[in-house]
Short mmCIF file of C-alpha atoms in Angstrom, two decimals:
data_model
loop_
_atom_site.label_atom_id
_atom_site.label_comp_id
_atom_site.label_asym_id
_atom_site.label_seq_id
_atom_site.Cartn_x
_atom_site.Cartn_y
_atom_site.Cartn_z
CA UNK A 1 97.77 162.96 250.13
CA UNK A 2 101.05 161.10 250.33
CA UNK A 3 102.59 163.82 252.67
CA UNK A 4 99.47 163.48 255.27
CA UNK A 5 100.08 159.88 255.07
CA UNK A 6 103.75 160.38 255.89
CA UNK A 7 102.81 162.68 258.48
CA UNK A 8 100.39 160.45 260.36
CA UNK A 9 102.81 157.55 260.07
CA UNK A 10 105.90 159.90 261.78
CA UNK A 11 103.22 160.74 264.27
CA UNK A 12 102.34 157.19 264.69
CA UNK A 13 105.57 155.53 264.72
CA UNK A 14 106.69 158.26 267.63
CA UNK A 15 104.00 157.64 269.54
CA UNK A 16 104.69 154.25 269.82
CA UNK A 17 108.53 154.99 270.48
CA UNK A 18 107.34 157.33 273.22
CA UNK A 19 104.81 154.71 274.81
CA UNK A 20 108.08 152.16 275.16
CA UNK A 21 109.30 154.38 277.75
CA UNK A 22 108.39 152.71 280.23
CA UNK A 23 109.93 154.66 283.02
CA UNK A 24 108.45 157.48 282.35
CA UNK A 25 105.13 155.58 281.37
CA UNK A 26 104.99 153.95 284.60
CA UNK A 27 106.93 155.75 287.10
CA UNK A 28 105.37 158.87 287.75
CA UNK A 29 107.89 162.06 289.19
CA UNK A 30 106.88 161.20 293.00
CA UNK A 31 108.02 157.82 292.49
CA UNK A 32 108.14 154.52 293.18
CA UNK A 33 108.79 151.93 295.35
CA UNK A 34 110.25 148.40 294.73
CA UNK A 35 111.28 145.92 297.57
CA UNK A 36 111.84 142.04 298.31
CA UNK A 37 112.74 139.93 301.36
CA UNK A 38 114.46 136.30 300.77
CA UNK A 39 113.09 134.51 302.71
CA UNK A 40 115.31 131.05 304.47
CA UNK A 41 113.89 128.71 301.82
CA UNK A 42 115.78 130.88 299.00
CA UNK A 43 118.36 131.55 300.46
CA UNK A 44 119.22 127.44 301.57
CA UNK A 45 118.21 127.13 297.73
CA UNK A 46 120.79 130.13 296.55
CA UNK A 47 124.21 129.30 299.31
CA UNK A 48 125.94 131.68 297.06
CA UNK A 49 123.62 134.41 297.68
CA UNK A 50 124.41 136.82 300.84
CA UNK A 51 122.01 139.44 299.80
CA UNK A 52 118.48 139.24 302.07
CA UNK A 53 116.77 142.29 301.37
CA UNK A 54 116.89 145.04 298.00
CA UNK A 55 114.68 148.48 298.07
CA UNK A 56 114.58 150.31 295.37
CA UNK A 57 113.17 154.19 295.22
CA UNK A 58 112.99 155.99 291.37
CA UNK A 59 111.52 159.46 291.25
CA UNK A 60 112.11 162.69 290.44
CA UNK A 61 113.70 164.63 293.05
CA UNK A 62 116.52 167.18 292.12
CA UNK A 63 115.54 170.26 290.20
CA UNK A 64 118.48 169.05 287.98
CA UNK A 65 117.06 165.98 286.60
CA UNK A 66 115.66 165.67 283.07
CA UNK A 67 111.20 165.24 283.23
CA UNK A 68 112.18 161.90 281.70
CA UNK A 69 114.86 160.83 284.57
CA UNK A 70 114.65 159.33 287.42
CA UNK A 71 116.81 159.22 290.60
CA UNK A 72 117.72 156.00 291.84
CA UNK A 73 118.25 154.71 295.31
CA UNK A 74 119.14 151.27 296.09
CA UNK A 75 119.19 149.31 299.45
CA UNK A 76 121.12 146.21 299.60
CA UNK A 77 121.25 144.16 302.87
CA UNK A 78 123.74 141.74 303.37
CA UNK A 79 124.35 138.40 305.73
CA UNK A 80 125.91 139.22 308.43
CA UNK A 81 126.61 142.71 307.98
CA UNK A 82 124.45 145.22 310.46
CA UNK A 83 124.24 148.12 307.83
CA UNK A 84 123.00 148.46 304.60
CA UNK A 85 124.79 149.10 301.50
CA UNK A 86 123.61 152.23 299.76
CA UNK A 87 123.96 152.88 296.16
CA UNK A 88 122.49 156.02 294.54
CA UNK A 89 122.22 157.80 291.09
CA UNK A 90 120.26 158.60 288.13
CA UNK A 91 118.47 156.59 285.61
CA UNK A 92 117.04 157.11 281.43
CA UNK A 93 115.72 154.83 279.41
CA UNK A 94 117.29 153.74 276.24
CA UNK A 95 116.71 151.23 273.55
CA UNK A 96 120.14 150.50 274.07
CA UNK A 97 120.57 150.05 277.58
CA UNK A 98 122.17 146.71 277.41
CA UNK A 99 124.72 147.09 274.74
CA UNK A 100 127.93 148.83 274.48
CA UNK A 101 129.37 151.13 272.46
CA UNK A 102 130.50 147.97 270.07
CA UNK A 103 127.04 146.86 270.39
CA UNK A 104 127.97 143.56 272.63
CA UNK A 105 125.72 142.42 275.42
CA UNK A 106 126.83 144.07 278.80
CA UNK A 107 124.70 142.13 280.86
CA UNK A 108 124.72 138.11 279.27
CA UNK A 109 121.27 137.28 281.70
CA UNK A 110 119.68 139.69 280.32
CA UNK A 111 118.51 139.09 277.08
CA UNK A 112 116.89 142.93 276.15
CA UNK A 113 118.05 145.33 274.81
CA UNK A 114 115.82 148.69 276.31
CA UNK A 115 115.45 149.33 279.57
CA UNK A 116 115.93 151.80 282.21
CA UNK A 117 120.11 152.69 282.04
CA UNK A 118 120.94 153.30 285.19
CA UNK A 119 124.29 155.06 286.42
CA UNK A 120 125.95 155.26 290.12
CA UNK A 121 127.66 158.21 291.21
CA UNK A 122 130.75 157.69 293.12
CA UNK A 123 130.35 160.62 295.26
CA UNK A 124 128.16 163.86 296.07
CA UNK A 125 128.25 167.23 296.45
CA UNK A 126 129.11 167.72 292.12
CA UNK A 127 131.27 164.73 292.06
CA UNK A 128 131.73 163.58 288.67
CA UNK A 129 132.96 159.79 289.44
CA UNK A 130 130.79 157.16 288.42
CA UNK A 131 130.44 154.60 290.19
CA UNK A 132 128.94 151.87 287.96
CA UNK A 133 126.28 151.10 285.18
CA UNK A 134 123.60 148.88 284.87
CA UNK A 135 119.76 148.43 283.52
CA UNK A 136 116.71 148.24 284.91
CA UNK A 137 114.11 146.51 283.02
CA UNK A 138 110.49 147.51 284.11
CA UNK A 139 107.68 145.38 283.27
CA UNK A 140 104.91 146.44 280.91
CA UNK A 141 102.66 146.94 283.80
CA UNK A 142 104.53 148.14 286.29
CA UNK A 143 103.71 146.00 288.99
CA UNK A 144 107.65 144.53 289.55
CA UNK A 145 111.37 145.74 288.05
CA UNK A 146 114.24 143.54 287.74
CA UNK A 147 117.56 145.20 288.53
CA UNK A 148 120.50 143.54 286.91
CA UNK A 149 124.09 144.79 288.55
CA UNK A 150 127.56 144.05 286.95
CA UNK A 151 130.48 142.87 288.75
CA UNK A 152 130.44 145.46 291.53
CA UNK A 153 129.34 148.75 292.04
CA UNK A 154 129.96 151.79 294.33
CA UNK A 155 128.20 153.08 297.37
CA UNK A 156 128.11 153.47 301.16
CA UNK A 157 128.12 151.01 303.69
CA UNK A 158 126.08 152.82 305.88
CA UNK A 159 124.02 155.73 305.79
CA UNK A 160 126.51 158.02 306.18
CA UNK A 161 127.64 159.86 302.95
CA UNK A 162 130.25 161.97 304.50
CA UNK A 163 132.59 159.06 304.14
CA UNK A 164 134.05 158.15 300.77
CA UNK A 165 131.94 155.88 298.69
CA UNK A 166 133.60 152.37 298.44
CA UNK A 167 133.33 149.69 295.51
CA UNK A 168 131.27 146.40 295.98
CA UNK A 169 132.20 143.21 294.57
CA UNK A 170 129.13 141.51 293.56
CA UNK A 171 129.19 137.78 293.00
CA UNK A 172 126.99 136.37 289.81
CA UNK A 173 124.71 134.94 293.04
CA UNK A 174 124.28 138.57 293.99
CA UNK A 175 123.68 140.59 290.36
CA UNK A 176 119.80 139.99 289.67
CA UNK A 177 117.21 140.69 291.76
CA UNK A 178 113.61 140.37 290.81
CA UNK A 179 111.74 142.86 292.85
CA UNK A 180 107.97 143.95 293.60
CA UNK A 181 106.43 147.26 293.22
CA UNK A 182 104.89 148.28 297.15
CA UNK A 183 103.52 151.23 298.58
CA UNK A 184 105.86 154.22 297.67
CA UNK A 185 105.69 154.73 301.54
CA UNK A 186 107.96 151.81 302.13
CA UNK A 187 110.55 154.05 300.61
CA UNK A 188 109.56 157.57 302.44
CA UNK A 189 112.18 156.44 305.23
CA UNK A 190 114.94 155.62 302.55
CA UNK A 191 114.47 158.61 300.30
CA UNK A 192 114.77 160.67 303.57
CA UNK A 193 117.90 159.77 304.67
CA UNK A 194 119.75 158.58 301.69
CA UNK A 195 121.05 162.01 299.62
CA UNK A 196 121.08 161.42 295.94
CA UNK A 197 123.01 164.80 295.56
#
């Protein structure tokens, strides 16, 4: 009797550490699709901020990637600059997304722990260089994401990945962005001409 009870508790307890996935739990292998527009009253609000517009795609695309990863593409626009900044990589989830390996805080704003650990790759084609951490912390619905970048992180100005990925500098006005889930076709143009491999 007291090993069924065991038993069902294991079960239990691992269901419930398998339903706080969220990424998996809510972002099904064809993706989706996050976006938001400042609009002029924000941005007179926010002087610091120079970032207009962030898309985000997750989803399951390379044959390479775990059933409970996601690749990540990110869309930045920027004041005054005519191209987009691209970042792109992979993300897990992890009840420890937010700490590091001394167990401080990496990201002070954000005040959880789990969430969606997301890296950036530095470079294609089997490149191992990262090119930046940072977490992703989904809400329990679904419905919006909030994307939380450090100090800088690497990607292409552009959409052209031939070049060598460059670091961006990211000012604390320019690290958290609060985004909306949309219509995964708002991303179809995105995920078509950024490679995330």
């Amino acid at each position: 009797m007291k090993r069924s009870l065991c038993v069902s508790l294991f079960l239990a307890l691992s269901s419930a550490a398998a339903a706080k996935n969220l990424l998996i739990d809510k972002v099904p292998p064809s993706g989706a699709c996050f976006f938001r527009r400042y609009d002029e009253a924000h941005l007179r609000a926010h002087p610091g901020q120079t970032v207009v517009s962030v898309r985000l795609s997750l989803q399951r695309e390379l044959a390479t990637t775990p059933e409970d990863a996601r690749d990540l593409r990110v869309e930045l626009r920027h004041k005054g600059h005519g191209k987009a900044f691209y970042v792109v990589g992979g993300c897990v989830w992890s009840e420890k997304a937010n700490r590091d390996v001394d167990g401080a805080r990496l990201i002070r704003s954000f005040r959880k722990d789990a969430a969606a650990q997301c890296m950036a790759r530095g470079g294609l084609g089997g490149s191992a260089e990262e090119g930046g951490e940072f977490p992703i912390d989904l809400a329990e619905d679904g419905a919006s994401v909030t994307l939380y970048m450090d100090e800088g992180v690497s990607g292409w100005r552009g959409p052209d990945q031939k070049k060598k990925s460059v670091y961006l500098e990211l000012t604390r006005q320019n690290r958290v962005f609060e985004l909306e889930r949309v219509d995964p076709a708002s991303c179809v143009e995105l995920d078509k001409s950024i490679a995330v491999e």
